[in-house]
PDB file of C-alpha atoms in Angstrom:
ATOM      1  CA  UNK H   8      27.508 118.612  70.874  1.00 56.00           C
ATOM      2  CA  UNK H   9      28.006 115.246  72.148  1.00 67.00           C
ATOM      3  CA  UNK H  10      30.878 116.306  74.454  1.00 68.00           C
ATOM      4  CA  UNK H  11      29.085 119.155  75.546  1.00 65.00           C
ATOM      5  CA  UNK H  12      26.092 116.596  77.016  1.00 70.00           C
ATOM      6  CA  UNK H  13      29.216 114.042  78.107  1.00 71.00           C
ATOM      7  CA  UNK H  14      30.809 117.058  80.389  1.00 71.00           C
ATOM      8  CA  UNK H  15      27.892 118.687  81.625  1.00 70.00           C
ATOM      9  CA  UNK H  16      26.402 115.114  82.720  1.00 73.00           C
ATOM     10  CA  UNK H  17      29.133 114.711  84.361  1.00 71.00           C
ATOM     11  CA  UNK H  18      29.586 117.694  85.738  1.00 70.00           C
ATOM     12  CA  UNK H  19      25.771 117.026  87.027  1.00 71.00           C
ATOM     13  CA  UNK H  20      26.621 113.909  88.493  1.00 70.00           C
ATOM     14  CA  UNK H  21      29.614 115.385  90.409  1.00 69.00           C
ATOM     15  CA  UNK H  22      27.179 117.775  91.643  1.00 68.00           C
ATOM     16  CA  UNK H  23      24.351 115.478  92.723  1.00 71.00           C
ATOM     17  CA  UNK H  24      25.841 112.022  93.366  1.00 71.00           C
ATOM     18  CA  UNK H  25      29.897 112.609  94.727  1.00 66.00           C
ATOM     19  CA  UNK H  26      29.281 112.947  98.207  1.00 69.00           C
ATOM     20  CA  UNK H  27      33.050 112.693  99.245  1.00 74.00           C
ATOM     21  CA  UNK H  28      36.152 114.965  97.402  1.00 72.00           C
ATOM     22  CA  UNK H  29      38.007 111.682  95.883  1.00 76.00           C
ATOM     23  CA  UNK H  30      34.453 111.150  93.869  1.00 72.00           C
ATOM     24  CA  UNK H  31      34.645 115.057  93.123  1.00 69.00           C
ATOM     25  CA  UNK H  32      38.558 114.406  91.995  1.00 73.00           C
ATOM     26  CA  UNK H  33      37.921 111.948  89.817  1.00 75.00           C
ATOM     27  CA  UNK H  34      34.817 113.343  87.839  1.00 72.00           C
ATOM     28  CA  UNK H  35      37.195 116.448  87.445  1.00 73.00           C
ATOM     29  CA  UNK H  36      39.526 114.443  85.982  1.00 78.00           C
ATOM     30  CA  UNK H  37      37.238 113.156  83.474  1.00 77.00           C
ATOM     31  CA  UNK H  38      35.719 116.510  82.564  1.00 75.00           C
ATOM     32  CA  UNK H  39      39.852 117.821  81.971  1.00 79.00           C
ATOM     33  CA  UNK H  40      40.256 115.223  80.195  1.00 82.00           C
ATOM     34  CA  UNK H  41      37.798 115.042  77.525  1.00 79.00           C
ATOM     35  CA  UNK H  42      38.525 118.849  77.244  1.00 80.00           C
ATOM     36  CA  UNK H  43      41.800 117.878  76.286  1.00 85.00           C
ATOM     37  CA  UNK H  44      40.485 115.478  74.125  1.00 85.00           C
ATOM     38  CA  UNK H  45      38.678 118.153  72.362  1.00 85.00           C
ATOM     39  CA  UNK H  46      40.896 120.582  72.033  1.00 90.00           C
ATOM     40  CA  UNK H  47      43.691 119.699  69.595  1.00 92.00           C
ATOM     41  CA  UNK H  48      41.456 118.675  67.495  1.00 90.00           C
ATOM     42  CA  UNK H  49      39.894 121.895  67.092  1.00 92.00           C
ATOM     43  CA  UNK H  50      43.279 123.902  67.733  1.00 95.00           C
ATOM     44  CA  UNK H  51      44.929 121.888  64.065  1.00 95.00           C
ATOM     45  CA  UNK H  52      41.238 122.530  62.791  1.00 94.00           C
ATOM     46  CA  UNK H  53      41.585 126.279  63.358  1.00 95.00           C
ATOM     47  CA  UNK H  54      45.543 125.809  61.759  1.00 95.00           C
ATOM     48  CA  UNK H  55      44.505 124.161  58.792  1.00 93.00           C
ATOM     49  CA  UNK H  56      41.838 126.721  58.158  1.00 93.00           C
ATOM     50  CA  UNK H  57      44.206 129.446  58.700  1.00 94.00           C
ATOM     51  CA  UNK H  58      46.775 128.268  56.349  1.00 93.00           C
ATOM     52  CA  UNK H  59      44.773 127.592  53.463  1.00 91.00           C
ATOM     53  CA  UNK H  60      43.279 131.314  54.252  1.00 90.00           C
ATOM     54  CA  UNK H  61      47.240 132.512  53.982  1.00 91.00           C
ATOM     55  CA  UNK H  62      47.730 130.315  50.808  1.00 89.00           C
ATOM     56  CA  UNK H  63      46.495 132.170  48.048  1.00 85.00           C
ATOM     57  CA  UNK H  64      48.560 135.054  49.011  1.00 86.00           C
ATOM     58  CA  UNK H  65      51.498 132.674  49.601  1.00 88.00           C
ATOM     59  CA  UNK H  66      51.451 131.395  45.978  1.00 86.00           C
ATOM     60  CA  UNK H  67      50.866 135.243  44.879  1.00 84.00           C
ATOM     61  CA  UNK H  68      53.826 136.647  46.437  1.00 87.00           C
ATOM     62  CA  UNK H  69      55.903 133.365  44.852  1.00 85.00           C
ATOM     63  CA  UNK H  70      58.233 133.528  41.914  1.00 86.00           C
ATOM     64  CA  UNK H  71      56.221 132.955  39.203  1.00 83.00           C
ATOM     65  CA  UNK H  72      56.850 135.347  36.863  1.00 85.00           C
ATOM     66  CA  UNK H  73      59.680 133.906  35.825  1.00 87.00           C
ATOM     67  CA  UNK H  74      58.439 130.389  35.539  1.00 88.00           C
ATOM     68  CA  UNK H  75      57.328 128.700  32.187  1.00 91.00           C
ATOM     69  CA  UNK H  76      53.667 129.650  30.686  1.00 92.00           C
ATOM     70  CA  UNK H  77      52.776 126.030  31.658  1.00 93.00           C
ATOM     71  CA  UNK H  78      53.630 126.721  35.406  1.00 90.00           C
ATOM     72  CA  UNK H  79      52.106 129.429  35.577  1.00 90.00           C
ATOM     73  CA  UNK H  80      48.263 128.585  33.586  1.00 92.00           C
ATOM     74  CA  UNK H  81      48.960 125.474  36.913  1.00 91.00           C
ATOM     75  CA  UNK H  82      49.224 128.248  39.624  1.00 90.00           C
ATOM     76  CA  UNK H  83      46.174 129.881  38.335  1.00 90.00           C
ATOM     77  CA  UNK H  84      43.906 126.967  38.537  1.00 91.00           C
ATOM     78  CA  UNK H  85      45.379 125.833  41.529  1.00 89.00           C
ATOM     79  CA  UNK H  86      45.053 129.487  43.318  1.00 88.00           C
ATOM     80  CA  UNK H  87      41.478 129.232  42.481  1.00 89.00           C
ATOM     81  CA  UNK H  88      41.202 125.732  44.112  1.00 88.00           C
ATOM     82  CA  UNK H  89      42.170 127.820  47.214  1.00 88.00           C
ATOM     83  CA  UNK H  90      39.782 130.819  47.036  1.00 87.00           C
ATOM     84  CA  UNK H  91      37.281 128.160  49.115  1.00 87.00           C
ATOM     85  CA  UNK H  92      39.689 127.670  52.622  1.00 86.00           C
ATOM     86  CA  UNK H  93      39.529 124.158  53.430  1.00 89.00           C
ATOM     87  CA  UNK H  94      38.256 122.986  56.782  1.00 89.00           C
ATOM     88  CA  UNK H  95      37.243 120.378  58.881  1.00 89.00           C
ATOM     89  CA  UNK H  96      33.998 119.037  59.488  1.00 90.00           C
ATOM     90  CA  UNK H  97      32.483 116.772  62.239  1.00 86.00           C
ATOM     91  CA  UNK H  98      29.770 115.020  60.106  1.00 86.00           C
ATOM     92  CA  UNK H  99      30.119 117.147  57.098  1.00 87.00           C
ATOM     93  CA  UNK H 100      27.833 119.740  59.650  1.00 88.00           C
ATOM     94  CA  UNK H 101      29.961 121.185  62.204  1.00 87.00           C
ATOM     95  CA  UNK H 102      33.522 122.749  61.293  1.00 90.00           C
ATOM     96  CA  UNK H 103      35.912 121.610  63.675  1.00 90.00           C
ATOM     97  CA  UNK H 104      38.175 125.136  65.081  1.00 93.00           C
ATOM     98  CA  UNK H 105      38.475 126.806  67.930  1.00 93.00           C
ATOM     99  CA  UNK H 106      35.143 128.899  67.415  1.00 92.00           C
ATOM    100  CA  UNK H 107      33.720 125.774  68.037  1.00 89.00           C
ATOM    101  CA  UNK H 108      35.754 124.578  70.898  1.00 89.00           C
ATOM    102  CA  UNK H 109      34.900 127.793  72.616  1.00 90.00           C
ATOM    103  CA  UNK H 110      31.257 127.432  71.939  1.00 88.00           C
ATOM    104  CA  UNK H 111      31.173 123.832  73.304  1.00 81.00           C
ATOM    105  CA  UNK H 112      33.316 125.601  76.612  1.00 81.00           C
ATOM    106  CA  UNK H 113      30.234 127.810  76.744  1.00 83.00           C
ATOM    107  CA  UNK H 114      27.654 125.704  76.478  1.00 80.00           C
ATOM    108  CA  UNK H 115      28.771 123.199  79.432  1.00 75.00           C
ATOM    109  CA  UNK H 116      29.425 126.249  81.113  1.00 75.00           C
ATOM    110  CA  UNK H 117      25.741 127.929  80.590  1.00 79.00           C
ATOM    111  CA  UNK H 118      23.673 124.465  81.021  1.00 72.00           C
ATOM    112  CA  UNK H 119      26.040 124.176  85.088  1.00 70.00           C
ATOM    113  CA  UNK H 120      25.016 127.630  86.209  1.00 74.00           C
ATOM    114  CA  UNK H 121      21.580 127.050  85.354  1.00 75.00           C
ATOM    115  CA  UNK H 122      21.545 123.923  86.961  1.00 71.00           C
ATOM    116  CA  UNK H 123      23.348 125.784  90.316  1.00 70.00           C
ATOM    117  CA  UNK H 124      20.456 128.417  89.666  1.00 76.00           C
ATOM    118  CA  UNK H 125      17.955 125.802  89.910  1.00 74.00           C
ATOM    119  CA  UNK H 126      19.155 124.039  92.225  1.00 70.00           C
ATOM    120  CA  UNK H 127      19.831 127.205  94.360  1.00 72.00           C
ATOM    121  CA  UNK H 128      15.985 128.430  93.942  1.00 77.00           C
ATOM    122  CA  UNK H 129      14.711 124.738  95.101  1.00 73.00           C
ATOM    123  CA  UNK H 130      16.656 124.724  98.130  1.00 73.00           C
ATOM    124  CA  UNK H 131      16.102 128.933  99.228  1.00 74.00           C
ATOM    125  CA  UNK H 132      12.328 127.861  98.042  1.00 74.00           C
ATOM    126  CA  UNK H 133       9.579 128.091 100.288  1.00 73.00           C
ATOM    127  CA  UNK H 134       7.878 124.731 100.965  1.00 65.00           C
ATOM    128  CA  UNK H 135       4.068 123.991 100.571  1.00 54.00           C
TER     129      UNK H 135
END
């Protein structure tokens, strides 16, 4: 949420206050680059909640049938530690995966068109 407000006020400001293109440049730069900030975090967010989806299968397909009993009563309880995939949260509220990097994406990019819309009606507006 927080770098969805950082990019689209920026994003604002390129629109309203960079009059020449090296202003323009270098807002761009900072909008690509917190995007890039973002994004591996969420990409090794999505990972680790894709391998602990693929690790109760994983252990499954093991050899474990021919381990000892006391091997084995460990793999049960720890297969049922991963029933519940494991995931990353930003402040224990928001997981942290690509579903969420793509929602962020879409948020900047909803809150600029309306904005252009806006801005677009108050110019093409008649004045009183």
């Amino acid at each position: 949420m927080t770098t969805s407000l950082m990019v689209g006020c920026t994003l604002l400001n390129i629109m309203i206050f960079a009059v020449d293109n090296l202003a323009r440049v270098g807002h761009l730069a900072y909008v690509m680059a917190l995007l890039m900030e973002v994004y591996p975090l969420c990409y090794y967010g999505q990972s680790l909640l894709d391998d602990s989806n693929r690790l109760a299968n994983t252990i499954f397909h093991a050899n474990w049938i021919k381990q000892n009993e006391k091997f084995r009563k460990m793999l049960v309880v720890f297969t049922q530690h991963t029933q519940k995939p494991m995931e990353l949260l930003a402040g224990k509220l928001i997981p942290i995966n690509l579903t969420t990097f793509v929602s962020v994406s879409s948020k900047i990019y909803f809150v600029e068109l309306n904005y252009l819309l806006l801005l677009f009606l108050y110019i093409h507006s008649p004045s009183f």
